[in-house]
Coordinates of C-alpha atoms in Angstrom, one line a residue:
M57 CA -28.8 15.1 44.4
A58 CA -25.1 14.7 43.9
Q59 CA -23.0 16.9 41.6
R60 CA -19.9 16.3 39.5
R61 CA -17.9 18.9 37.6
N62 CA -18.3 18.8 33.8
S63 CA -20.2 15.6 33.9
G64 CA -23.9 15.0 33.8
P65 CA -25.7 13.4 36.7
S66 CA -27.8 10.3 36.4
D67 CA -31.3 10.4 37.7
G68 CA -31.5 13.7 39.5
S69 CA -27.9 14.8 39.8
N70 CA -26.6 18.1 38.5
A71 CA -23.3 19.4 37.0
V72 CA -21.8 22.9 37.5
V73 CA -23.4 24.4 34.4
S74 CA -26.6 22.4 34.4
G75 CA -29.9 23.0 36.0
P76 CA -31.2 21.1 39.0
S77 CA -33.5 18.2 38.9
G78 CA -36.2 17.6 41.4
G79 CA -36.4 21.0 43.1
S80 CA -32.6 21.9 43.1
N81 CA -31.1 25.0 41.6
A82 CA -27.9 25.6 39.7
D83 CA -26.2 28.8 38.4
N84 CA -27.6 30.0 35.1
S85 CA -30.3 27.4 35.1
G86 CA -34.0 27.7 35.9
P87 CA -35.4 25.9 38.8
S88 CA -37.9 23.2 38.6
D89 CA -40.9 22.8 40.9
G90 CA -41.1 26.2 42.6
S91 CA -37.4 27.3 42.5
N92 CA -36.0 30.5 40.9
A93 CA -32.8 31.3 38.9
V94 CA -31.3 34.6 37.9
V95 CA -31.8 34.4 34.2
S96 CA -34.7 32.0 33.9
G97 CA -38.3 32.6 34.2
P98 CA -40.6 31.0 36.7
S99 CA -42.6 27.9 36.0
G100 CA -45.3 26.9 38.4
G101 CA -44.5 29.5 41.0
S102 CA -40.9 30.1 40.0
N103 CA -39.4 32.9 37.9
A104 CA -36.4 33.2 35.6
D105 CA -35.1 36.0 33.6
N106 CA -35.6 35.8 29.7
S107 CA -36.6 32.2 29.7
G108 CA -40.0 30.5 29.9
P109 CA -40.5 27.7 32.3
S110 CA -41.5 24.2 31.2
D111 CA -43.1 22.3 34.0
G112 CA -41.5 24.7 36.5
S113 CA -37.9 24.7 35.3
N114 CA -35.9 27.3 33.3
A115 CA -32.4 27.6 31.8
V116 CA -30.4 30.4 30.2
V117 CA -29.4 28.3 27.2
S118 CA -31.3 25.1 27.6
G119 CA -34.5 24.2 29.3
P120 CA -34.5 21.4 31.7
S121 CA -36.2 18.1 31.1
G122 CA -37.5 16.5 34.2
G123 CA -35.8 19.1 36.4
S124 CA -32.2 18.8 35.0
N125 CA -30.1 21.2 32.8
A126 CA -26.9 20.8 30.8
D127 CA -24.7 23.4 29.1
N128 CA -25.4 23.5 25.4
S129 CA -27.2 20.2 25.6
G130 CA -30.7 19.2 26.5
P131 CA -30.9 16.8 29.4
S132 CA -32.9 13.7 29.5
D133 CA -34.3 12.3 32.7
G134 CA -32.1 14.5 34.9
S135 CA -28.6 14.0 33.6
N136 CA -26.3 16.6 32.0
A137 CA -22.9 16.7 30.3
V138 CA -20.7 19.6 29.0
V139 CA -20.3 18.5 25.4
S140 CA -21.9 15.1 25.0
G141 CA -25.4 13.9 25.3
P142 CA -26.2 11.2 27.9
S143 CA -27.7 7.8 27.4
D144 CA -30.2 6.9 30.0
G145 CA -29.1 9.8 32.0
S146 CA -25.5 10.0 30.8
N147 CA -23.7 12.3 28.4
A148 CA -20.6 11.9 26.1
G149 CA -18.6 14.6 24.2
N150 CA -19.4 14.7 20.5
S151 CA -21.6 11.6 20.8
G152 CA -25.3 11.2 20.9
P153 CA -27.1 9.9 24.0
S154 CA -29.6 7.2 24.0
D155 CA -32.9 7.4 25.8
G156 CA -33.0 10.8 27.3
S157 CA -29.7 12.4 26.6
N158 CA -28.8 15.5 24.4
A159 CA -25.8 16.6 22.3
V160 CA -24.8 19.7 20.4
V161 CA -25.4 19.0 16.7
S162 CA -27.6 15.9 16.4
G163 CA -31.0 15.6 15.0
P164 CA -34.1 15.0 17.2
S165 CA -36.3 12.0 17.4
D166 CA -39.6 12.4 19.3
G167 CA -39.0 15.0 21.9
S168 CA -35.2 15.6 21.7
S169 CA -33.4 18.6 20.4
T170 CA -30.4 18.8 18.0
G171 CA -28.4 21.6 16.4
N172 CA -30.2 23.4 13.5
S173 CA -33.1 21.0 13.6
G174 CA -36.7 21.7 14.2
P175 CA -38.6 20.6 17.3
S176 CA -40.8 17.6 17.4
E177 CA -44.0 17.2 19.4
G178 CA -44.2 20.5 21.3
S179 CA -40.5 21.2 21.6
N180 CA -38.7 24.4 20.4
A181 CA -35.2 25.0 19.0
G182 CA -33.1 28.1 19.1
N183 CA -34.8 31.4 18.1
S184 CA -38.2 29.7 18.4
G185 CA -41.1 30.3 20.7
P186 CA -41.8 28.3 23.7
S187 CA -44.1 25.4 23.9
D188 CA -46.5 24.8 26.7
G189 CA -46.2 28.3 28.1
S190 CA -42.4 28.2 28.7
N191 CA -39.8 30.7 27.4
A192 CA -36.1 30.4 26.7
V193 CA -33.5 32.9 25.5
V194 CA -32.4 30.7 22.6
S195 CA -34.5 27.6 22.5
G196 CA -37.9 26.7 23.7
P197 CA -38.6 23.7 25.9
S198 CA -39.9 20.4 24.7
G199 CA -41.6 18.4 27.2
G200 CA -39.7 20.4 29.8
S201 CA -36.3 20.1 28.1
N202 CA -34.3 22.6 25.9
A203 CA -31.0 22.5 24.0
D204 CA -29.0 25.2 22.3
N205 CA -29.8 25.4 18.6
S206 CA -31.2 21.9 18.8
G207 CA -34.6 20.4 18.5
P208 CA -35.7 17.9 21.0
S209 CA -35.8 14.2 20.5
E210 CA -37.5 12.8 23.6
G211 CA -34.4 13.9 25.4
S212 CA -31.8 12.1 23.2
N213 CA -29.3 13.7 20.8
A214 CA -26.0 12.8 19.2
G215 CA -23.1 15.0 18.1
N216 CA -23.1 15.2 14.3
S217 CA -25.2 12.1 14.1
G218 CA -28.7 11.0 14.9
P219 CA -29.4 8.3 17.4
S220 CA -30.4 4.7 16.5
D221 CA -32.5 2.9 19.0
G222 CA -32.1 5.9 21.3
S223 CA -28.3 5.7 21.4
N224 CA -25.7 7.5 19.4
A225 CA -21.9 7.7 19.2
V226 CA -19.7 9.2 16.5
V227 CA -16.7 8.1 18.4
S228 CA -18.0 7.0 21.8
G229 CA -20.8 7.6 24.1
P230 CA -21.6 6.9 27.7
S231 CA -24.2 4.5 29.1
G232 CA -26.1 4.3 32.3
G233 CA -25.9 7.8 33.6
S234 CA -22.2 8.4 33.3
N235 CA -20.2 11.3 31.9
A236 CA -16.7 11.5 30.4
D237 CA -14.7 14.1 28.5
N238 CA -15.1 13.1 24.9
S239 CA -16.1 9.6 25.9
G240 CA -19.0 8.0 27.5
P241 CA -18.5 5.6 30.4
S242 CA -20.7 2.7 31.3
D243 CA -22.8 2.5 34.5
G244 CA -21.9 5.8 36.1
S245 CA -18.1 5.6 35.6
N246 CA -16.0 8.1 33.7
A247 CA -13.2 7.3 31.2
E248 CA -11.1 9.4 28.9
N249 CA -11.5 8.9 25.1
S250 CA -13.3 5.6 25.4
G251 CA -16.8 4.5 26.1
Q252 CA -19.5 2.0 25.4
I253 CA -23.2 2.5 24.8
S254 CA -25.7 -0.2 24.8
V255 CA -29.1 1.2 25.6
P256 CA -32.3 0.4 23.6
S257 CA -34.8 3.1 22.8
S258 CA -38.2 3.3 21.3
S259 CA -37.2 5.8 18.6
S260 CA -34.4 6.4 16.1
S261 CA -33.3 9.4 14.3
S262 CA -31.9 9.9 10.8
G263 CA -28.1 9.7 10.2
S264 CA -27.5 7.9 13.4
L265 CA -24.5 5.8 14.1
P266 CA -24.4 2.6 16.1
S267 CA -24.7 2.7 19.9
E268 CA -22.0 0.1 20.6
V269 CA -18.4 1.0 20.1
S270 CA -15.8 -1.3 21.6
S271 CA -12.9 1.1 21.3
S272 CA -12.7 4.6 19.8
S273 CA -11.3 8.1 20.2
M274 CA -12.2 11.4 18.9
H275 CA -9.4 12.2 16.4
S276 CA -7.4 9.0 16.2
A277 CA -8.2 5.7 14.6
P278 CA -8.1 2.6 16.8
S279 CA -5.1 0.4 16.6
V280 CA -7.0 -2.8 17.0
S281 CA -10.0 -4.1 15.1
S282 CA -13.3 -3.1 16.8
S283 CA -16.9 -3.8 16.0
V284 CA -20.0 -1.7 16.2
S285 CA -23.6 -2.8 16.3
S286 CA -27.0 -1.1 16.6
Q287 CA -30.5 -2.3 17.1
S288 CA -33.7 -0.4 16.6
S289 CA -37.3 -1.1 17.2
T290 CA -38.5 1.3 14.5
S291 CA -36.8 2.4 11.3
S292 CA -37.0 5.8 9.7
P293 CA -35.6 7.2 6.4
G294 CA -31.9 7.5 6.4
T295 CA -31.3 5.2 9.3
V296 CA -28.2 3.1 9.9
S297 CA -28.7 1.1 6.8
S298 CA -27.8 4.1 4.7
L299 CA -24.3 4.2 6.1
N300 CA -21.9 2.0 4.1
S301 CA -18.5 3.0 5.5
I302 CA -16.7 5.7 7.4
I303 CA -13.1 6.0 6.6
S304 CA -11.2 7.6 9.5
S305 CA -7.8 7.8 7.9
T306 CA -5.8 6.0 5.2
S307 CA -2.3 7.0 6.2
E308 CA 0.0 5.4 8.8
G309 CA -1.9 3.5 11.4
S310 CA -5.2 4.1 9.5
S311 CA -8.4 2.3 10.2
I312 CA -11.6 1.8 8.2
I313 CA -15.0 1.3 9.8
S314 CA -17.3 -0.5 7.4
M315 CA -20.6 -2.4 7.5
S316 CA -20.5 -6.1 7.0
S317 CA -23.7 -5.9 4.9
T318 CA -25.1 -3.3 2.6
A319 CA -28.7 -4.6 3.0
P320 CA -31.2 -2.3 4.7
Q321 CA -31.4 -2.8 8.4
S322 CA -34.8 -4.0 9.7
S323 CA -36.3 -3.3 13.1
S324 CA -35.0 -6.5 14.5
S325 CA -31.8 -7.3 12.6
P326 CA -28.5 -5.8 13.9
A327 CA -26.1 -3.8 11.8
V328 CA -22.5 -4.9 12.3
Y329 CA -19.6 -2.6 11.7
T330 CA -15.9 -3.7 11.6
T331 CA -12.8 -1.6 12.0
T332 CA -9.8 -2.8 10.0
T333 CA -6.4 -1.4 10.8
L334 CA -4.0 -1.1 7.9
P335 CA -0.2 -1.4 8.7
P336 CA 2.0 1.6 8.4
Y337 CA 3.0 2.4 4.8
G338 CA 6.7 2.1 5.6
Q339 CA 6.2 -1.5 6.9
R340 CA 4.3 -2.7 3.9
K341 CA 6.3 -5.0 1.7
N342 CA 6.0 -3.1 -1.5
T343 CA 9.3 -4.5 -2.7
R344 CA 7.9 -8.1 -2.8
R345 CA 4.7 -6.9 -4.4
R346 CA 6.6 -5.1 -7.0
T347 CA 8.9 -8.0 -7.6
T348 CA 6.1 -10.5 -8.1
K349 CA 3.9 -8.1 -10.0
L350 CA 5.0 -9.3 -13.4
L351 CA 4.0 -12.8 -12.4
E352 CA 0.7 -11.9 -10.8
D353 CA -0.9 -9.3 -13.2
N354 CA -1.6 -11.7 -16.0
N355 CA 1.5 -10.7 -17.8
A356 CA 1.7 -13.5 -20.4
L357 CA 5.3 -12.8 -21.3
S358 CA 6.6 -13.0 -17.8
L359 CA 4.6 -16.1 -17.0
L360 CA 5.9 -17.7 -20.2
V361 CA 9.5 -17.0 -19.3
G362 CA 9.3 -18.1 -15.7
G363 CA 7.3 -21.2 -16.6
L364 CA 9.8 -22.2 -19.3
V365 CA 12.7 -22.0 -16.9
F366 CA 11.0 -24.0 -14.2
V367 CA 9.6 -26.7 -16.4
G368 CA 12.8 -26.9 -18.4
L369 CA 14.9 -27.6 -15.3
L370 CA 12.6 -30.4 -14.2
I371 CA 12.6 -32.0 -17.7
T372 CA 16.3 -31.7 -17.9
H373 CA 16.7 -33.3 -14.5
F374 CA 14.6 -36.4 -15.3
I375 CA 16.2 -36.9 -18.7
N376 CA 19.7 -36.9 -17.1
I377 CA 18.6 -39.4 -14.5
F378 CA 16.9 -41.7 -17.0
Q379 CA 19.9 -41.7 -19.4
A380 CA 22.4 -42.3 -16.6
L381 CA 20.4 -45.3 -15.5
L382 CA 19.9 -46.7 -19.0
T383 CA 23.6 -46.3 -20.1
R384 CA 25.3 -47.8 -17.1
K385 CA 26.9 -50.6 -19.1
K386 CA 28.2 -48.2 -21.7
Q387 CA 29.9 -46.2 -18.9
N388 CA 31.6 -49.3 -17.7
M389 CA 32.8 -49.9 -21.3
I390 CA 34.4 -46.5 -21.3
Y391 CA 36.6 -47.5 -18.3
Q392 CA 37.5 -50.8 -20.0
K393 CA 38.5 -48.9 -23.2
F394 CA 40.8 -46.6 -21.2
D395 CA 42.4 -49.6 -19.5
E396 CA 43.1 -51.2 -23.0
I397 CA 44.6 -47.9 -24.2
D398 CA 46.9 -47.6 -21.2
F399 CA 48.0 -51.2 -21.7
L400 CA 49.0 -50.5 -25.4
L401 CA 50.8 -47.3 -24.5
Q402 CA 52.8 -48.9 -21.7
N403 CA 53.6 -52.3 -23.1
Q404 CA 53.6 -51.8 -26.9
L405 CA 54.9 -48.3 -27.2
L406 CA 56.8 -48.2 -23.9
V407 CA 55.3 -44.9 -23.0
N408 CA 55.6 -43.9 -19.3
I409 CA 52.3 -42.7 -18.0
N410 CA 52.6 -40.4 -15.0
Y411 CA 49.3 -41.0 -13.2
K412 CA 50.2 -38.9 -10.2
S413 CA 50.8 -35.9 -12.4
L414 CA 47.6 -36.5 -14.3
Q415 CA 45.6 -36.8 -11.0
Q416 CA 47.0 -33.5 -9.7
K417 CA 46.2 -31.8 -12.9
L418 CA 42.6 -33.0 -13.0
F419 CA 42.2 -32.4 -9.3
I420 CA 43.3 -28.8 -9.5
K421 CA 41.0 -28.1 -12.5
Y422 CA 37.9 -29.6 -11.0
F423 CA 38.5 -28.3 -7.5
I424 CA 38.5 -24.7 -8.9
I425 CA 35.4 -25.4 -10.9
K426 CA 33.5 -26.9 -8.0
T427 CA 34.6 -24.2 -5.6
L428 CA 33.3 -21.5 -7.9
L429 CA 30.0 -23.3 -8.5
I430 CA 29.5 -24.0 -4.7
T431 CA 30.4 -20.4 -3.8
I432 CA 28.0 -18.9 -6.3
H433 CA 25.2 -21.4 -5.3
I434 CA 25.6 -20.5 -1.6
S435 CA 25.5 -16.8 -2.5
S436 CA 22.3 -17.4 -4.4
I437 CA 20.7 -19.2 -1.5
V438 CA 21.7 -16.5 1.0
S439 CA 20.2 -13.9 -1.3
V440 CA 17.0 -15.8 -1.5
I441 CA 16.7 -16.2 2.2
I442 CA 17.6 -12.5 3.0
N443 CA 15.2 -11.1 0.4
Q444 CA 12.5 -13.7 1.0
L445 CA 11.9 -14.0 -2.8
F446 CA 11.0 -17.1 -4.7
I447 CA 12.0 -19.4 -1.8
Q448 CA 9.7 -22.2 -3.0
Y449 CA 11.1 -21.9 -6.5
Y450 CA 14.7 -22.3 -5.4
L451 CA 13.9 -25.1 -2.9
H452 CA 12.3 -27.2 -5.6
L453 CA 15.2 -26.7 -8.0
I454 CA 18.2 -27.4 -5.7
L455 CA 18.3 -31.1 -6.6
P456 CA 17.8 -30.7 -10.4
V457 CA 20.5 -28.0 -10.6
F458 CA 22.9 -30.2 -8.6
I459 CA 22.3 -33.3 -10.8
I460 CA 22.7 -31.3 -14.0
R461 CA 26.1 -29.8 -12.9
I462 CA 27.3 -33.3 -11.8
R463 CA 26.5 -34.7 -15.2
C464 CA 28.4 -31.9 -16.9
I465 CA 31.4 -32.4 -14.8
Q466 CA 31.3 -36.2 -15.4
N467 CA 31.2 -35.6 -19.2
M468 CA 34.1 -33.1 -18.9
F469 CA 36.2 -35.7 -17.0
Y470 CA 35.8 -38.4 -19.7
V471 CA 36.7 -35.8 -22.4
D472 CA 39.8 -34.7 -20.5
L473 CA 40.9 -38.4 -20.3
I474 CA 40.6 -38.7 -24.1
N475 CA 42.6 -35.5 -24.4
E476 CA 45.4 -36.9 -22.2
K477 CA 45.6 -40.1 -24.2
L478 CA 45.8 -38.2 -27.4
N479 CA 48.6 -36.1 -26.0
L480 CA 50.6 -39.3 -25.2
M481 CA 50.0 -40.4 -28.8
N482 CA 51.2 -37.1 -30.2
Q483 CA 54.3 -37.2 -28.0
K484 CA 55.1 -40.6 -29.5
L485 CA 54.6 -39.4 -33.0
E486 CA 56.9 -36.5 -32.4
D487 CA 59.6 -38.9 -31.2
I488 CA 59.2 -40.9 -34.4
N489 CA 59.5 -37.8 -36.6
S490 CA 62.6 -36.7 -34.7
K491 CA 64.7 -39.8 -35.7
H492 CA 65.1 -38.5 -39.2
R493 CA 66.5 -35.2 -38.0
D494 CA 69.0 -36.5 -35.5
K495 CA 70.6 -39.8 -35.8
M496 CA 71.6 -39.9 -32.2
A497 CA 68.0 -39.4 -31.2
F498 CA 67.1 -42.1 -33.6
I499 CA 69.6 -44.5 -32.0
L500 CA 68.1 -43.8 -28.6
F501 CA 64.7 -44.3 -30.0
A502 CA 65.7 -47.6 -31.6
D503 CA 67.1 -48.8 -28.3
K504 CA 63.8 -48.3 -26.8
M505 CA 62.1 -50.2 -29.6
Q506 CA 64.0 -53.4 -29.0
K507 CA 60.8 -55.3 -28.7
F508 CA 60.0 -54.6 -32.3
D509 CA 63.6 -55.3 -33.4
R510 CA 63.4 -58.7 -31.8
K511 CA 60.6 -59.6 -34.2
D512 CA 63.2 -59.6 -36.9
T513 CA 61.3 -57.1 -39.1
K514 CA 62.6 -54.3 -41.1
N515 CA 59.7 -52.0 -40.4
S516 CA 59.7 -51.3 -36.7
L517 CA 58.2 -47.9 -37.6
Y518 CA 55.4 -49.7 -39.2
E519 CA 54.6 -51.6 -36.1
Q520 CA 54.6 -48.5 -34.0
L521 CA 52.3 -46.7 -36.5
L522 CA 50.0 -49.7 -36.4
V523 CA 49.7 -49.6 -32.6
L524 CA 49.1 -45.9 -32.7
K525 CA 46.4 -46.4 -35.3
Q526 CA 44.8 -49.0 -33.0
I527 CA 44.9 -46.7 -30.0
Y528 CA 43.3 -43.9 -32.0
G529 CA 40.5 -46.2 -33.0
K530 CA 39.9 -47.1 -29.4
L531 CA 39.8 -43.4 -28.4
W532 CA 37.2 -42.8 -31.2
D533 CA 35.2 -45.6 -29.7
V534 CA 35.4 -43.9 -26.3
S535 CA 34.1 -40.7 -27.8
N536 CA 31.2 -42.6 -29.4
L537 CA 30.4 -44.1 -26.0
I538 CA 30.5 -40.7 -24.4
N539 CA 28.0 -39.4 -27.0
D540 CA 25.8 -42.4 -26.4
C541 CA 25.9 -41.9 -22.6
F542 CA 25.5 -38.1 -22.6
G543 CA 24.0 -37.2 -26.0
W544 CA 20.4 -36.5 -24.9
S545 CA 21.6 -35.1 -21.6
L546 CA 23.9 -32.6 -23.3
L547 CA 21.0 -31.6 -25.7
V548 CA 18.6 -30.8 -22.9
I549 CA 21.3 -29.2 -20.7
V550 CA 22.5 -26.8 -23.4
T551 CA 18.9 -26.0 -24.4
Q552 CA 18.0 -25.4 -20.8
Y553 CA 21.1 -23.3 -20.2
F554 CA 20.2 -21.2 -23.2
I555 CA 16.7 -20.6 -22.0
E556 CA 17.9 -19.9 -18.5
F557 CA 20.6 -17.5 -19.7
T558 CA 18.1 -15.6 -21.8
S559 CA 15.5 -15.4 -19.0
N560 CA 17.9 -14.3 -16.4
G561 CA 19.3 -11.7 -18.7
Y562 CA 15.7 -10.5 -19.2
W563 CA 15.1 -10.3 -15.4
L564 CA 18.4 -8.6 -14.9
F565 CA 17.4 -5.9 -17.4
L566 CA 14.1 -5.4 -15.6
A567 CA 15.9 -5.2 -12.2
L568 CA 18.4 -2.6 -13.5
E569 CA 15.5 -0.6 -14.9
N570 CA 13.7 -0.7 -11.4
V571 CA 10.8 -2.7 -12.8
L572 CA 11.8 -5.4 -10.4
D573 CA 13.6 -5.3 -7.1
R574 CA 17.4 -4.9 -7.2
S575 CA 17.8 -8.2 -5.3
I576 CA 16.5 -9.9 -8.5
A577 CA 19.7 -8.7 -10.2
T578 CA 21.8 -10.5 -7.6
Q579 CA 19.9 -13.8 -8.1
S580 CA 20.0 -13.4 -11.9
L581 CA 23.8 -13.0 -11.8
C582 CA 24.1 -16.0 -9.5
S583 CA 22.3 -18.0 -12.1
I584 CA 24.2 -16.7 -15.1
F585 CA 27.7 -17.2 -13.8
P586 CA 27.4 -21.0 -13.2
I587 CA 26.1 -21.3 -16.7
I588 CA 29.0 -19.4 -18.1
I589 CA 31.5 -21.5 -16.1
I590 CA 30.1 -24.9 -17.0
L591 CA 29.5 -24.2 -20.7
T592 CA 33.0 -22.6 -21.1
S593 CA 34.7 -25.5 -19.3
M594 CA 32.8 -28.1 -21.4
A595 CA 33.5 -26.3 -24.6
Y596 CA 37.2 -26.0 -23.7
S597 CA 37.6 -29.7 -22.9
C598 CA 35.8 -30.7 -26.1
Y599 CA 37.8 -28.2 -28.1
Q600 CA 41.1 -29.4 -26.7
S601 CA 40.3 -33.1 -27.6
A602 CA 39.3 -32.1 -31.1
E603 CA 42.5 -30.1 -31.5
S604 CA 44.6 -32.9 -30.2
A605 CA 43.0 -35.3 -32.7
Q606 CA 43.7 -32.9 -35.6
H607 CA 47.2 -32.4 -34.4
T608 CA 47.6 -36.2 -34.6
G609 CA 46.7 -36.0 -38.3
V610 CA 49.3 -33.3 -38.8
L611 CA 52.0 -35.4 -37.2
I612 CA 51.1 -38.4 -39.3
H613 CA 51.6 -36.3 -42.5
K614 CA 55.0 -35.2 -41.3
I615 CA 56.4 -38.8 -41.3
E616 CA 58.8 -39.2 -44.3
R617 CA 57.7 -41.7 -46.9
D618 CA 60.0 -44.6 -47.8
I619 CA 59.9 -45.3 -51.5
S620 CA 61.1 -48.8 -50.9
N621 CA 58.5 -49.6 -48.2
D622 CA 55.0 -49.5 -49.8
L623 CA 53.4 -51.2 -46.8
Q624 CA 54.5 -48.4 -44.5
N625 CA 53.3 -45.7 -46.9
A626 CA 49.9 -47.4 -47.2
L627 CA 49.6 -47.5 -43.4
I628 CA 50.4 -43.8 -43.2
R629 CA 47.7 -43.0 -45.8
E630 CA 45.2 -45.3 -44.0
F631 CA 46.0 -43.7 -40.7
S632 CA 45.4 -40.2 -42.2
L633 CA 42.1 -41.2 -43.7
Q634 CA 41.1 -42.7 -40.3
I635 CA 41.7 -39.4 -38.6
I636 CA 39.6 -37.6 -41.2
H637 CA 36.7 -40.0 -41.2
E638 CA 36.8 -40.7 -37.5
P639 CA 37.0 -37.3 -35.8
I640 CA 36.9 -37.2 -32.1
E641 CA 34.0 -34.8 -31.3
I642 CA 31.5 -34.6 -28.5
S643 CA 28.1 -33.7 -29.8
A644 CA 24.6 -33.3 -28.3
N645 CA 23.2 -36.5 -30.0
G646 CA 24.2 -35.2 -33.4
F647 CA 22.3 -31.9 -33.1
F648 CA 25.4 -29.7 -32.5
T649 CA 29.0 -30.1 -31.5
I650 CA 30.2 -28.9 -28.1
N651 CA 32.9 -26.4 -28.8
F652 CA 33.6 -22.6 -28.8
T653 CA 31.5 -22.2 -31.9
L654 CA 28.5 -23.3 -30.0
L655 CA 29.2 -20.6 -27.4
G656 CA 29.3 -17.9 -30.1
S657 CA 26.0 -19.1 -31.6
M658 CA 24.4 -19.2 -28.2
S659 CA 25.6 -15.7 -27.4
A660 CA 24.2 -14.3 -30.7
A661 CA 20.9 -16.1 -30.2
T662 CA 20.6 -14.9 -26.6
V663 CA 21.1 -11.2 -27.6
T664 CA 18.5 -11.6 -30.3
Y665 CA 15.9 -13.1 -28.0
L666 CA 16.7 -10.6 -25.3
V667 CA 15.9 -7.7 -27.6
I668 CA 12.6 -9.3 -28.6
L669 CA 11.6 -9.9 -24.9
I670 CA 12.5 -6.4 -23.9
Q671 CA 10.5 -4.9 -26.8
F672 CA 7.5 -7.0 -25.8
Q673 CA 7.9 -5.9 -22.2
L674 CA 8.2 -2.2 -23.0
S675 CA 5.1 -2.5 -25.1
E676 CA 3.3 -4.1 -22.2
I677 CA 4.3 -1.3 -19.9
K678 CA 3.3 1.3 -22.3
K679 CA -0.1 -0.3 -22.8
N680 CA -0.7 -0.6 -19.1
T681 CA 0.3 3.1 -18.6
N682 CA -2.1 4.2 -21.3
S683 CA -5.0 2.1 -19.8
T684 CA -4.3 3.5 -16.4
S685 CA -4.2 7.1 -17.6
T686 CA -7.5 6.7 -19.4

């Protein structure tokens, strides 16, 4: 006989607006078992104004069931709630009760009343006549219970939904005779905006929702994943199996309630619902999805470009390693040849070689190159780590990129040594040519050439030219050894750099056009600049050696002929022919020569292929746009 405000009692308890149960009276409700109310008509010895009693109970808006009343809802087994229907004597706002509870808009099942639905088994809805000799202002009683504008369902209703297994909850519903504002508690307790229902029933109504909700609220989607299940002993048309999914919201913090199976639910099998929470839109990593889109949407062109770069770097790496291992003896021969050349220059031609100056010169050059390469490489790694893009790609290619650059620097070093030896030769030839212009200079030169004069020969110039010719031949041998040791490596390196330069230019264009993320532009530039530095340095070193060799031929032709010395004249002609037929050039195994001409050809080819790739990509985008619009 206890009462609570705005909550429905359990088993004989009444709320402020509900009617009494078991002989008790409440304001605006009809009595049960011999009691009278102001507006309700009597039943079994009791009278109430404008309402007909059912088993001795009356209510202004709703008729009691088993002696209990609820505002706008039909009670079941003596429990009432303001907005929600109880479950087993409990009510929940906007949720349907289970086994004896009523709500505002739900459909009936065997003795319960719902909004705008007709009565079942002797029950009356709003504007209908009484059943079993009872009258109500708006609705007639059904088995002693009435609800505003709702038909009875054996005392159970659900807001906007029909009960399943006697229990209903759009958002939440109470269980066990408890009431809560907009939520149903469990076992007589009240909670705000949350509730659980788990009460079996012998009947189910159409359009019902499951009776177990782990976490819910009326207008907001849950932030955690929840599950809902329902069990029913009997099935009716349009039961739980007809519900596939209910989408609460798809914006920030949205959740989706969906069934785990679309198969019809039997009387014994449970229907399981899951609630999946989507992350806020601002926190979704759309940048990465947009960045990798071209590689994930079956775009054949993008897959081809990315695959060529990756596979090309690996192939280049292995070819460089294999050639370096197979040509170790030839690399030792390169150092031996340089030692022989230094010996001839110092002992036969009395040329002073300043090794300290040479070391400083080469150290400054390669220090600048290595510093630039390392700085750019670190910037690329930092960009990858910050943007979290293609981390695995760059991790797998750190070693190949390092080996390729080391091989390029090693090749440049050998070519620079050839260039230094050629410069020493050219200085000597300039000294020889100067003796005919200045006699004093010739005297000093002859003083230095005392070794040749001691041989008691007339042609000291002839001996010098002969030694110079021998040195040039050794330098040509060194260039051949370099081509043998680096030929295939240079071929694959230049080819790989061409592919990489073109592909990075392509990705740079897409990044600037906002097809890819702008961070891709930074990584593309970090890949392009090292290629430019290495190829330019290699081309410059090879170009300088070839120019020094050609300058040697020019200096040979400047030597004055001695009509009386045919042997010397023949040596000069032979030396000139040697320079023509034995050019000092560094080539990629004979496929092409490393010089500035190669850079020009690569630039032209890169622009051509970039235009082709961009046209293909634009056509792909246009085709995808048309297919999406249709």
